Coordinates of C-alpha atoms in Angstrom, one line a residue:
Chain A
M285 CA 0.0 0.0 0.0
E286 CA 1.4 3.3 -1.1
L287 CA 0.8 6.0 1.6
S288 CA -1.1 9.0 0.4
P289 CA 0.2 12.5 1.3
T290 CA -2.9 12.8 3.6
D291 CA -2.0 9.5 5.4
R292 CA 1.6 10.7 5.8
R293 CA 0.4 14.0 7.3
L294 CA -1.9 12.0 9.7
L295 CA 0.9 9.7 10.8
A296 CA 3.2 12.7 11.3
A297 CA 0.6 14.4 13.5
L298 CA 0.4 11.2 15.6
E299 CA 4.1 10.7 16.2
D300 CA 4.0 12.5 19.5
G301 CA 0.9 10.6 20.5
L302 CA -2.8 11.3 20.8
P303 CA -3.7 14.2 23.1
L304 CA -5.4 13.4 26.4
V305 CA -8.6 15.2 25.7
A306 CA -12.2 14.0 25.4
R307 CA -12.1 13.9 21.5
P308 CA -8.5 13.3 20.6
Y309 CA -9.2 12.3 16.9
A310 CA -11.0 15.7 16.5
A311 CA -7.9 17.4 17.9
I312 CA -5.7 15.5 15.4
A313 CA -8.2 16.2 12.6
A314 CA -8.0 20.0 13.3
R315 CA -4.2 19.8 13.0
V316 CA -4.2 18.0 9.6
G317 CA -7.2 19.7 8.1
L318 CA -9.6 16.7 8.1
A319 CA -12.9 15.9 9.7
E320 CA -12.9 13.8 12.8
V321 CA -14.7 10.9 11.1
E322 CA -12.1 10.9 8.3
V323 CA -9.3 10.6 10.8
I324 CA -11.1 7.6 12.4
E325 CA -11.7 6.0 9.0
R326 CA -8.2 6.5 7.8
L327 CA -6.7 5.1 11.0
Q328 CA -9.0 2.0 10.6
G329 CA -7.8 1.7 7.0
L330 CA -4.1 1.9 8.0
L331 CA -4.7 -0.7 10.7
D332 CA -6.4 -3.0 8.2
A333 CA -3.6 -2.6 5.7
G334 CA -1.0 -3.3 8.4
V335 CA 0.7 0.0 8.1
I336 CA -0.1 0.7 11.7
K337 CA 0.6 -2.5 13.7
R338 CA -1.1 -1.4 16.9
L339 CA -2.9 1.7 18.2
G340 CA -2.8 2.1 22.0
L341 CA -0.5 2.7 25.0
V342 CA 3.2 2.4 24.3
V343 CA 4.6 1.1 27.5
R344 CA 8.2 1.5 28.7
H345 CA 9.1 -1.8 30.3
H346 CA 12.0 -0.5 32.4
E347 CA 9.6 1.9 34.2
I348 CA 7.4 -0.9 35.4
G349 CA 10.3 -2.9 36.8
Y350 CA 11.4 -4.9 33.8
R351 CA 15.1 -4.0 34.2
A352 CA 16.6 -7.0 32.5
N353 CA 16.3 -6.5 28.8
A354 CA 18.0 -9.2 26.7
M355 CA 18.4 -8.9 22.9
T356 CA 18.9 -12.6 22.2
V357 CA 20.4 -13.6 18.8
W358 CA 20.9 -16.9 17.0
D359 CA 22.6 -18.1 13.9
V360 CA 19.9 -20.2 12.4
P361 CA 20.4 -22.0 9.1
D362 CA 18.6 -20.0 6.4
E363 CA 16.2 -22.8 5.5
A364 CA 15.0 -23.0 9.0
V365 CA 15.0 -19.4 10.2
D366 CA 11.4 -18.5 9.1
R367 CA 9.9 -21.5 10.8
V368 CA 11.8 -21.0 14.0
G369 CA 11.1 -17.2 14.0
Q370 CA 7.4 -17.7 13.6
A371 CA 7.3 -20.2 16.5
L372 CA 9.5 -18.1 18.7
A373 CA 7.5 -14.9 18.1
A374 CA 4.5 -16.6 19.7
A375 CA 6.3 -17.6 22.9
P376 CA 5.3 -15.7 26.0
D377 CA 8.0 -13.2 27.2
V378 CA 9.2 -12.7 23.6
T379 CA 8.1 -9.3 22.6
L380 CA 9.7 -8.8 19.1
C381 CA 11.2 -11.4 16.8
Y382 CA 13.0 -10.3 13.6
R383 CA 15.2 -11.7 10.9
R384 CA 18.2 -9.5 10.0
P385 CA 21.2 -10.0 7.8
R386 CA 24.5 -11.5 9.1
R387 CA 27.6 -9.3 8.6
L388 CA 30.5 -11.8 8.5
P389 CA 32.9 -12.1 10.1
T390 CA 31.8 -9.5 12.7
W391 CA 28.2 -10.5 13.2
P392 CA 27.1 -14.2 12.5
Y393 CA 23.6 -14.0 13.8
N394 CA 20.3 -13.7 11.8
L395 CA 17.5 -14.2 14.3
F396 CA 16.7 -11.6 16.9
A397 CA 14.3 -11.8 19.8
M398 CA 13.7 -9.5 22.7
V399 CA 13.2 -11.1 26.1
H400 CA 12.3 -8.9 29.1
G401 CA 12.3 -9.7 32.8
R402 CA 12.7 -8.2 36.2
E403 CA 16.0 -9.9 37.0
R404 CA 18.9 -11.3 34.9
P405 CA 18.9 -14.8 36.3
A406 CA 15.2 -15.3 35.4
V407 CA 15.8 -14.0 31.9
L408 CA 18.7 -16.3 31.4
E409 CA 16.7 -19.2 32.7
R410 CA 13.8 -18.3 30.3
I411 CA 16.2 -18.1 27.4
G412 CA 17.5 -21.5 28.3
Q413 CA 14.0 -22.9 28.2
L414 CA 13.4 -21.2 24.9
R415 CA 16.5 -22.9 23.4
G416 CA 15.2 -26.3 24.5
E417 CA 11.6 -25.7 23.5
Y418 CA 12.3 -24.4 20.0
G419 CA 15.1 -26.7 18.9
L420 CA 17.8 -24.1 19.4
A421 CA 20.0 -25.9 21.9
D422 CA 22.7 -26.6 19.4
V423 CA 22.4 -23.3 17.5
P424 CA 25.1 -20.6 18.2
H425 CA 23.6 -17.8 20.1
A426 CA 24.4 -14.7 22.2
V427 CA 22.6 -12.8 24.9
L428 CA 23.1 -9.0 24.8
F429 CA 21.8 -7.4 28.0
S430 CA 21.4 -3.7 27.9
T431 CA 23.5 -1.9 30.4
R432 CA 22.7 1.8 29.7
R433 CA 19.8 3.4 28.0
F434 CA 20.9 6.6 26.3
K435 CA 17.7 7.3 24.4
Q436 CA 14.3 5.8 24.0
R437 CA 11.3 7.4 22.3
G438 CA 8.9 6.7 19.5
A439 CA 10.0 6.5 15.9
R440 CA 9.8 9.6 13.8
Y441 CA 9.5 8.8 10.2
F442 CA 8.3 12.2 9.3
A443 CA 9.2 14.8 11.9
A444 CA 12.9 14.9 11.1
A445 CA 12.1 15.3 7.4
G446 CA 9.8 18.2 8.2
V447 CA 6.7 16.5 6.7
G448 CA 4.1 18.3 8.7
G449 CA 3.3 17.3 12.3
Chain B
M201 CA 21.4 6.4 33.6
I202 CA 19.9 7.0 37.0
A203 CA 18.1 4.0 38.5
I204 CA 14.6 5.0 39.4
A205 CA 12.3 2.9 41.5
P206 CA 9.6 1.3 39.5
A207 CA 6.5 3.4 39.3
L208 CA 3.8 2.4 41.8
L209 CA 0.8 1.2 39.9
D210 CA -2.6 0.4 41.3
D211 CA -4.9 -2.3 40.1
L212 CA -6.7 -0.1 37.6
D213 CA -3.4 1.2 36.2
R214 CA -2.5 -2.4 35.6
R215 CA -5.7 -3.3 33.9
L216 CA -5.5 -0.2 31.7
I217 CA -1.9 -1.2 30.6
E218 CA -3.0 -4.8 30.0
A219 CA -6.2 -3.9 28.0
F220 CA -5.1 -1.1 25.8
Q221 CA -1.7 -1.6 24.3
R222 CA -3.6 -2.3 21.1
D223 CA -7.2 -1.9 20.0
L224 CA -7.6 1.7 21.3
P225 CA -11.3 2.5 20.5
L226 CA -11.8 4.2 17.1
C227 CA -14.8 6.3 18.1
A228 CA -15.2 10.0 18.8
E229 CA -14.6 9.6 22.6
P230 CA -12.2 6.7 23.0
Y231 CA -11.2 7.6 26.5
A232 CA -14.8 7.5 27.6
A233 CA -15.2 4.1 26.0
M234 CA -12.0 2.8 27.7
A235 CA -13.2 4.2 31.1
N236 CA -16.5 2.5 30.6
S237 CA -14.9 -0.9 29.9
L238 CA -12.7 -0.4 33.0
N239 CA -15.6 0.7 35.3
T240 CA -14.2 4.2 35.9
T241 CA -14.9 7.7 34.8
E242 CA -13.4 9.4 31.8
A243 CA -11.9 12.1 34.1
D244 CA -10.2 9.4 36.2
L245 CA -8.9 7.7 33.1
L246 CA -7.4 10.9 31.6
E247 CA -5.8 11.7 34.9
R248 CA -4.2 8.2 35.1
L249 CA -2.9 8.5 31.5
A250 CA -1.4 11.9 32.2
R251 CA 0.3 10.5 35.4
L252 CA 1.6 7.4 33.6
E253 CA 3.0 9.6 30.8
A254 CA 4.6 12.0 33.3
E255 CA 6.2 9.0 35.1
G256 CA 7.4 7.6 31.8
V257 CA 5.5 4.3 32.2
V258 CA 3.6 5.2 29.1
S259 CA 5.6 7.0 26.4
R260 CA 2.5 7.9 24.5
V261 CA -0.9 6.8 23.4
G262 CA -0.4 6.4 19.8
A263 CA 0.2 4.4 16.6
V264 CA 3.1 2.0 16.2
V265 CA 3.9 1.9 12.5
A266 CA 5.0 -1.4 11.0
P267 CA 8.7 -1.4 9.9
H268 CA 9.3 -0.3 6.3
R269 CA 5.7 0.6 5.6
A270 CA 5.9 4.4 6.1
G271 CA 9.6 4.9 5.6
W272 CA 12.8 3.1 6.4
S273 CA 14.6 2.1 9.6
T274 CA 17.5 0.0 10.6
L275 CA 19.2 -1.5 13.7
A276 CA 22.8 -0.4 13.8
A277 CA 25.7 -1.6 15.9
M278 CA 29.2 -0.2 16.8
A279 CA 32.2 -1.5 18.7
V280 CA 33.0 1.6 20.8
P281 CA 36.2 1.8 22.9
V282 CA 35.1 1.9 26.5
D283 CA 36.7 5.3 27.2
R284 CA 34.8 6.8 24.3
M285 CA 31.4 5.4 25.1
D286 CA 29.9 8.6 26.6
E287 CA 31.1 10.8 23.7
V288 CA 30.0 8.4 20.9
A289 CA 26.7 7.6 22.6
A290 CA 26.0 11.3 22.9
A291 CA 26.8 11.9 19.3
V292 CA 24.5 9.1 18.2
S293 CA 21.6 10.3 20.5
A294 CA 22.0 13.8 19.2
C295 CA 20.7 12.7 15.7
P296 CA 17.0 13.4 15.4
E297 CA 16.6 10.2 13.4
I298 CA 17.8 8.0 16.3
N299 CA 14.9 6.8 18.5
H300 CA 16.5 4.0 20.6
N301 CA 20.1 3.9 21.7
Y302 CA 21.4 1.4 24.2
A303 CA 24.8 0.1 25.5
R304 CA 24.8 -3.7 25.4
E305 CA 27.2 -6.4 26.7
H306 CA 29.1 -7.5 23.6
A307 CA 32.1 -6.6 21.5
L308 CA 29.5 -4.6 19.5
N309 CA 28.5 -2.6 22.5
L310 CA 26.4 0.3 21.2
W311 CA 23.1 -0.5 19.5
F312 CA 20.7 2.0 18.1
V313 CA 17.6 2.3 15.8
V314 CA 17.6 4.8 12.9
T315 CA 14.3 5.8 11.4
A316 CA 13.7 8.2 8.6
E317 CA 11.4 8.9 5.6
S318 CA 13.7 7.0 3.2
R319 CA 16.4 4.3 3.0
A320 CA 18.7 6.9 1.5
R321 CA 18.3 9.2 4.5
V322 CA 19.0 6.3 6.9
T323 CA 22.1 5.4 5.0
A324 CA 23.2 9.0 5.1
V325 CA 22.8 9.1 8.9
L326 CA 24.9 6.0 9.3
H327 CA 27.7 7.5 7.1
A328 CA 27.6 10.7 9.1
I329 CA 28.0 8.8 12.4
E330 CA 31.0 6.9 10.9
Q331 CA 32.5 10.1 9.7
A332 CA 32.0 11.9 13.0
T333 CA 33.3 9.1 15.2
G334 CA 35.8 7.3 12.9
L335 CA 34.2 4.0 13.9
E336 CA 32.5 1.4 11.7
V337 CA 28.7 1.1 11.9
L338 CA 27.1 -2.2 11.1
D339 CA 23.7 -1.8 9.3
L340 CA 21.3 -4.6 10.2
P341 CA 17.9 -3.7 8.5
L342 CA 15.0 -5.9 9.3
E343 CA 14.4 -8.6 6.6
R344 CA 11.3 -10.1 8.2
A345 CA 9.2 -9.5 11.3
Y346 CA 7.6 -12.5 12.8
G347 CA 4.4 -12.6 14.8
I348 CA 2.0 -9.9 15.8
D349 CA 3.1 -7.0 18.0
L350 CA 0.8 -7.4 21.0
G351 CA 2.7 -4.9 23.1
F352 CA 4.2 -6.0 26.4
K353 CA 2.4 -8.4 28.7
P354 CA 3.7 -7.8 32.2
S355 CA 3.3 -10.1 35.2
W356 CA 3.0 -7.8 38.2
N357 CA 4.2 -9.8 41.2

Protein backbone atom coordinates (compact mmCIF):
# COMPACT_ATOMS: atom_id res chain seq x y z
CA MET A 1 0.00 0.00 0.00
CA GLU A 2 1.43 3.34 -1.08
CA LEU A 3 0.76 5.98 1.56
CA SER A 4 -1.10 9.04 0.36
CA PRO A 5 0.16 12.49 1.31
CA THR A 6 -2.85 12.79 3.61
CA ASP A 7 -2.01 9.54 5.40
CA ARG A 8 1.58 10.71 5.82
CA ARG A 9 0.37 13.99 7.34
CA LEU A 10 -1.89 12.04 9.66
CA LEU A 11 0.90 9.70 10.80
CA ALA A 12 3.21 12.66 11.26
CA ALA A 13 0.63 14.37 13.49
CA LEU A 14 0.39 11.18 15.55
CA GLU A 15 4.12 10.72 16.16
CA ASP A 16 3.99 12.53 19.48
CA GLY A 17 0.90 10.61 20.52
CA LEU A 18 -2.81 11.28 20.82
CA PRO A 19 -3.68 14.22 23.06
CA LEU A 20 -5.35 13.39 26.38
CA VAL A 21 -8.60 15.21 25.68
CA ALA A 22 -12.16 13.95 25.36
CA ARG A 23 -12.07 13.95 21.54
CA PRO A 24 -8.45 13.26 20.56
CA TYR A 25 -9.22 12.33 16.95
CA ALA A 26 -10.98 15.66 16.50
CA ALA A 27 -7.87 17.41 17.85
CA ILE A 28 -5.66 15.52 15.37
CA ALA A 29 -8.18 16.23 12.61
CA ALA A 30 -7.96 19.96 13.26
CA ARG A 31 -4.15 19.79 13.00
CA VAL A 32 -4.15 18.04 9.62
CA GLY A 33 -7.23 19.69 8.10
CA LEU A 34 -9.55 16.67 8.08
CA ALA A 35 -12.89 15.88 9.65
CA GLU A 36 -12.88 13.79 12.83
CA VAL A 37 -14.70 10.94 11.07
CA GLU A 38 -12.11 10.94 8.27
CA VAL A 39 -9.30 10.57 10.80
CA ILE A 40 -11.06 7.62 12.41
CA GLU A 41 -11.74 5.98 9.04
CA ARG A 42 -8.20 6.51 7.81
CA LEU A 43 -6.74 5.06 11.01
CA GLN A 44 -8.97 2.01 10.63
CA GLY A 45 -7.78 1.68 7.04
CA LEU A 46 -4.12 1.95 8.04
CA LEU A 47 -4.66 -0.72 10.72
CA ASP A 48 -6.44 -3.01 8.24
CA ALA A 49 -3.62 -2.56 5.73
CA GLY A 50 -0.99 -3.34 8.37
CA VAL A 51 0.70 0.05 8.09
CA ILE A 52 -0.15 0.67 11.74
CA LYS A 53 0.58 -2.51 13.66
CA ARG A 54 -1.06 -1.36 16.85
CA LEU A 55 -2.88 1.67 18.20
CA GLY A 56 -2.77 2.08 21.96
CA LEU A 57 -0.55 2.68 24.98
CA VAL A 58 3.17 2.45 24.28
CA VAL A 59 4.61 1.11 27.53
CA ARG A 60 8.22 1.49 28.66
CA HIS A 61 9.06 -1.81 30.31
CA HIS A 62 11.96 -0.47 32.36
CA GLU A 63 9.61 1.91 34.21
CA ILE A 64 7.37 -0.93 35.41
CA GLY A 65 10.28 -2.87 36.85
CA TYR A 66 11.41 -4.88 33.83
CA ARG A 67 15.08 -4.00 34.17
CA ALA A 68 16.62 -7.03 32.49
CA ASN A 69 16.33 -6.51 28.75
CA ALA A 70 18.05 -9.15 26.66
CA MET A 71 18.45 -8.92 22.91
CA THR A 72 18.90 -12.62 22.18
CA VAL A 73 20.35 -13.63 18.84
CA TRP A 74 20.86 -16.92 17.01
CA ASP A 75 22.64 -18.10 13.88
CA VAL A 76 19.86 -20.25 12.44
CA PRO A 77 20.38 -21.99 9.08
CA ASP A 78 18.62 -19.98 6.35
CA GLU A 79 16.25 -22.81 5.45
CA ALA A 80 14.97 -23.02 9.05
CA VAL A 81 14.96 -19.41 10.19
CA ASP A 82 11.41 -18.49 9.12
CA ARG A 83 9.89 -21.55 10.78
CA VAL A 84 11.83 -20.97 14.02
CA GLY A 85 11.14 -17.23 13.97
CA GLN A 86 7.40 -17.71 13.62
CA ALA A 87 7.30 -20.18 16.49
CA LEU A 88 9.51 -18.07 18.74
CA ALA A 89 7.46 -14.93 18.09
CA ALA A 90 4.45 -16.63 19.68
CA ALA A 91 6.33 -17.55 22.87
CA PRO A 92 5.29 -15.74 26.03
CA ASP A 93 7.97 -13.24 27.15
CA VAL A 94 9.23 -12.72 23.60
CA THR A 95 8.08 -9.25 22.55
CA LEU A 96 9.68 -8.80 19.14
CA CYS A 97 11.20 -11.37 16.81
CA TYR A 98 12.99 -10.34 13.63
CA ARG A 99 15.22 -11.75 10.91
CA ARG A 100 18.17 -9.52 10.01
CA PRO A 101 21.23 -10.01 7.78
CA ARG A 102 24.48 -11.50 9.06
CA ARG A 103 27.61 -9.35 8.60
CA LEU A 104 30.46 -11.83 8.51
CA PRO A 105 32.90 -12.11 10.10
CA THR A 106 31.83 -9.48 12.66
CA TRP A 107 28.24 -10.54 13.16
CA PRO A 108 27.12 -14.15 12.47
CA TYR A 109 23.55 -13.97 13.84
CA ASN A 110 20.35 -13.70 11.79
CA LEU A 111 17.47 -14.18 14.26
CA PHE A 112 16.74 -11.57 16.94
CA ALA A 113 14.28 -11.84 19.84
CA MET A 114 13.72 -9.46 22.73
CA VAL A 115 13.23 -11.12 26.11
CA HIS A 116 12.33 -8.94 29.10
CA GLY A 117 12.27 -9.74 32.80
CA ARG A 118 12.74 -8.21 36.20
CA GLU A 119 16.04 -9.88 37.01
CA ARG A 120 18.85 -11.27 34.92
CA PRO A 121 18.88 -14.82 36.31
CA ALA A 122 15.21 -15.30 35.45
CA VAL A 123 15.76 -13.98 31.91
CA LEU A 124 18.72 -16.30 31.39
CA GLU A 125 16.68 -19.22 32.67
CA ARG A 126 13.85 -18.32 30.32
CA ILE A 127 16.24 -18.10 27.37
CA GLY A 128 17.55 -21.54 28.32
CA GLN A 129 14.00 -22.85 28.22
CA LEU A 130 13.35 -21.22 24.85
CA ARG A 131 16.47 -22.87 23.43
CA GLY A 132 15.16 -26.25 24.54
CA GLU A 133 11.56 -25.69 23.48
CA TYR A 134 12.29 -24.37 20.00
CA GLY A 135 15.07 -26.71 18.94
CA LEU A 136 17.77 -24.07 19.38
CA ALA A 137 19.96 -25.90 21.90
CA ASP A 138 22.73 -26.57 19.36
CA VAL A 139 22.40 -23.28 17.48
CA PRO A 140 25.09 -20.65 18.17
CA HIS A 141 23.58 -17.80 20.14
CA ALA A 142 24.42 -14.74 22.22
CA VAL A 143 22.56 -12.77 24.87
CA LEU A 144 23.13 -9.02 24.80
CA PHE A 145 21.77 -7.45 27.98
CA SER A 146 21.37 -3.70 27.86
CA THR A 147 23.54 -1.88 30.37
CA ARG A 148 22.67 1.75 29.70
CA ARG A 149 19.75 3.39 27.96
CA PHE A 150 20.90 6.58 26.28
CA LYS A 151 17.73 7.33 24.36
CA GLN A 152 14.25 5.82 24.01
CA ARG A 153 11.34 7.44 22.25
CA GLY A 154 8.86 6.73 19.51
CA ALA A 155 10.03 6.46 15.92
CA ARG A 156 9.82 9.63 13.83
CA TYR A 157 9.45 8.78 10.18
CA PHE A 158 8.27 12.25 9.27
CA ALA A 159 9.17 14.84 11.88
CA ALA A 160 12.90 14.88 11.12
CA ALA A 161 12.06 15.34 7.45
CA GLY A 162 9.76 18.25 8.17
CA VAL A 163 6.69 16.49 6.73
CA GLY A 164 4.08 18.33 8.73
CA GLY A 165 3.32 17.30 12.30
CA MET B 1 21.42 6.40 33.59
CA ILE B 2 19.94 7.01 37.03
CA ALA B 3 18.14 4.04 38.55
CA ILE B 4 14.61 5.05 39.43
CA ALA B 5 12.32 2.89 41.54
CA PRO B 6 9.57 1.26 39.46
CA ALA B 7 6.45 3.39 39.33
CA LEU B 8 3.75 2.42 41.80
CA LEU B 9 0.78 1.17 39.86
CA ASP B 10 -2.59 0.36 41.30
CA ASP B 11 -4.93 -2.32 40.06
CA LEU B 12 -6.71 -0.05 37.62
CA ASP B 13 -3.42 1.22 36.16
CA ARG B 14 -2.45 -2.39 35.56
CA ARG B 15 -5.73 -3.30 33.92
CA LEU B 16 -5.46 -0.23 31.72
CA ILE B 17 -1.95 -1.25 30.61
CA GLU B 18 -3.03 -4.84 29.99
CA ALA B 19 -6.15 -3.94 28.03
CA PHE B 20 -5.13 -1.08 25.77
CA GLN B 21 -1.68 -1.55 24.28
CA ARG B 22 -3.63 -2.32 21.12
CA ASP B 23 -7.23 -1.86 20.02
CA LEU B 24 -7.59 1.69 21.27
CA PRO B 25 -11.26 2.46 20.51
CA LEU B 26 -11.77 4.17 17.15
CA CYS B 27 -14.76 6.28 18.11
CA ALA B 28 -15.22 9.98 18.80
CA GLU B 29 -14.63 9.62 22.55
CA PRO B 30 -12.18 6.74 22.96
CA TYR B 31 -11.16 7.58 26.52
CA ALA B 32 -14.80 7.54 27.64
CA ALA B 33 -15.20 4.12 26.00
CA MET B 34 -12.05 2.82 27.72
CA ALA B 35 -13.20 4.23 31.06
CA ASN B 36 -16.52 2.51 30.61
CA SER B 37 -14.93 -0.87 29.95
CA LEU B 38 -12.72 -0.43 33.04
CA ASN B 39 -15.60 0.73 35.26
CA THR B 40 -14.24 4.18 35.91
CA THR B 41 -14.90 7.72 34.75
CA GLU B 42 -13.38 9.45 31.76
CA ALA B 43 -11.88 12.09 34.07
CA ASP B 44 -10.17 9.41 36.16
CA LEU B 45 -8.87 7.65 33.06
CA LEU B 46 -7.44 10.87 31.60
CA GLU B 47 -5.77 11.68 34.93
CA ARG B 48 -4.22 8.23 35.06
CA LEU B 49 -2.90 8.45 31.51
CA ALA B 50 -1.43 11.89 32.22
CA ARG B 51 0.27 10.54 35.35
CA LEU B 52 1.57 7.42 33.57
CA GLU B 53 2.97 9.60 30.79
CA ALA B 54 4.57 11.97 33.33
CA GLU B 55 6.18 8.98 35.10
CA GLY B 56 7.43 7.59 31.82
CA VAL B 57 5.50 4.34 32.20
CA VAL B 58 3.56 5.18 29.06
CA SER B 59 5.63 6.98 26.45
CA ARG B 60 2.53 7.93 24.47
CA VAL B 61 -0.91 6.83 23.41
CA GLY B 62 -0.38 6.39 19.75
CA ALA B 63 0.24 4.38 16.62
CA VAL B 64 3.12 1.96 16.25
CA VAL B 65 3.95 1.95 12.54
CA ALA B 66 5.02 -1.36 10.97
CA PRO B 67 8.66 -1.38 9.88
CA HIS B 68 9.29 -0.28 6.29
CA ARG B 69 5.66 0.61 5.60
CA ALA B 70 5.93 4.36 6.05
CA GLY B 71 9.63 4.95 5.57
CA TRP B 72 12.80 3.09 6.44
CA SER B 73 14.57 2.06 9.61
CA THR B 74 17.50 -0.04 10.63
CA LEU B 75 19.20 -1.46 13.68
CA ALA B 76 22.82 -0.35 13.81
CA ALA B 77 25.70 -1.57 15.94
CA MET B 78 29.15 -0.24 16.77
CA ALA B 79 32.17 -1.47 18.72
CA VAL B 80 33.03 1.58 20.80
CA PRO B 81 36.23 1.78 22.89
CA VAL B 82 35.08 1.90 26.52
CA ASP B 83 36.73 5.26 27.18
CA ARG B 84 34.82 6.79 24.25
CA MET B 85 31.37 5.41 25.10
CA ASP B 86 29.90 8.59 26.59
CA GLU B 87 31.12 10.76 23.73
CA VAL B 88 30.05 8.39 20.94
CA ALA B 89 26.66 7.60 22.55
CA ALA B 90 25.96 11.32 22.94
CA ALA B 91 26.84 11.95 19.28
CA VAL B 92 24.50 9.14 18.20
CA SER B 93 21.65 10.27 20.47
CA ALA B 94 21.95 13.82 19.16
CA CYS B 95 20.73 12.75 15.70
CA PRO B 96 16.98 13.37 15.40
CA GLU B 97 16.64 10.16 13.35
CA ILE B 98 17.77 7.99 16.31
CA ASN B 99 14.92 6.79 18.53
CA HIS B 100 16.50 3.99 20.58
CA ASN B 101 20.12 3.93 21.71
CA TYR B 102 21.42 1.35 24.19
CA ALA B 103 24.76 0.07 25.45
CA ARG B 104 24.82 -3.73 25.44
CA GLU B 105 27.20 -6.39 26.69
CA HIS B 106 29.09 -7.55 23.60
CA ALA B 107 32.13 -6.57 21.53
CA LEU B 108 29.53 -4.64 19.54
CA ASN B 109 28.52 -2.57 22.53
CA LEU B 110 26.38 0.28 21.18
CA TRP B 111 23.06 -0.51 19.47
CA PHE B 112 20.66 2.04 18.06
CA VAL B 113 17.65 2.32 15.78
CA VAL B 114 17.63 4.84 12.93
CA THR B 115 14.27 5.83 11.44
CA ALA B 116 13.66 8.23 8.57
CA GLU B 117 11.43 8.88 5.60
CA SER B 118 13.67 6.98 3.16
CA ARG B 119 16.39 4.35 2.99
CA ALA B 120 18.73 6.92 1.48
CA ARG B 121 18.31 9.17 4.50
CA VAL B 122 18.96 6.28 6.93
CA THR B 123 22.13 5.38 5.03
CA ALA B 124 23.25 9.01 5.11
CA VAL B 125 22.79 9.13 8.89
CA LEU B 126 24.90 5.97 9.32
CA HIS B 127 27.66 7.45 7.15
CA ALA B 128 27.55 10.71 9.08
CA ILE B 129 28.01 8.80 12.36
CA GLU B 130 30.96 6.88 10.88
CA GLN B 131 32.54 10.12 9.72
CA ALA B 132 31.98 11.91 13.02
CA THR B 133 33.31 9.07 15.18
CA GLY B 134 35.85 7.32 12.93
CA LEU B 135 34.20 4.01 13.90
CA GLU B 136 32.53 1.43 11.67
CA VAL B 137 28.74 1.15 11.87
CA LEU B 138 27.05 -2.18 11.10
CA ASP B 139 23.74 -1.79 9.25
CA LEU B 140 21.29 -4.58 10.15
CA PRO B 141 17.95 -3.72 8.53
CA LEU B 142 14.97 -5.89 9.28
CA GLU B 143 14.40 -8.56 6.64
CA ARG B 144 11.30 -10.08 8.17
CA ALA B 145 9.16 -9.46 11.26
CA TYR B 146 7.61 -12.55 12.83
CA GLY B 147 4.37 -12.65 14.76
CA ILE B 148 2.04 -9.85 15.77
CA ASP B 149 3.12 -7.03 18.04
CA LEU B 150 0.78 -7.41 21.00
CA GLY B 151 2.65 -4.92 23.13
CA PHE B 152 4.15 -5.96 26.42
CA LYS B 153 2.42 -8.45 28.71
CA PRO B 154 3.71 -7.83 32.22
CA SER B 155 3.29 -10.08 35.21
CA TRP B 156 2.95 -7.80 38.19
CA ASN B 157 4.25 -9.75 41.17
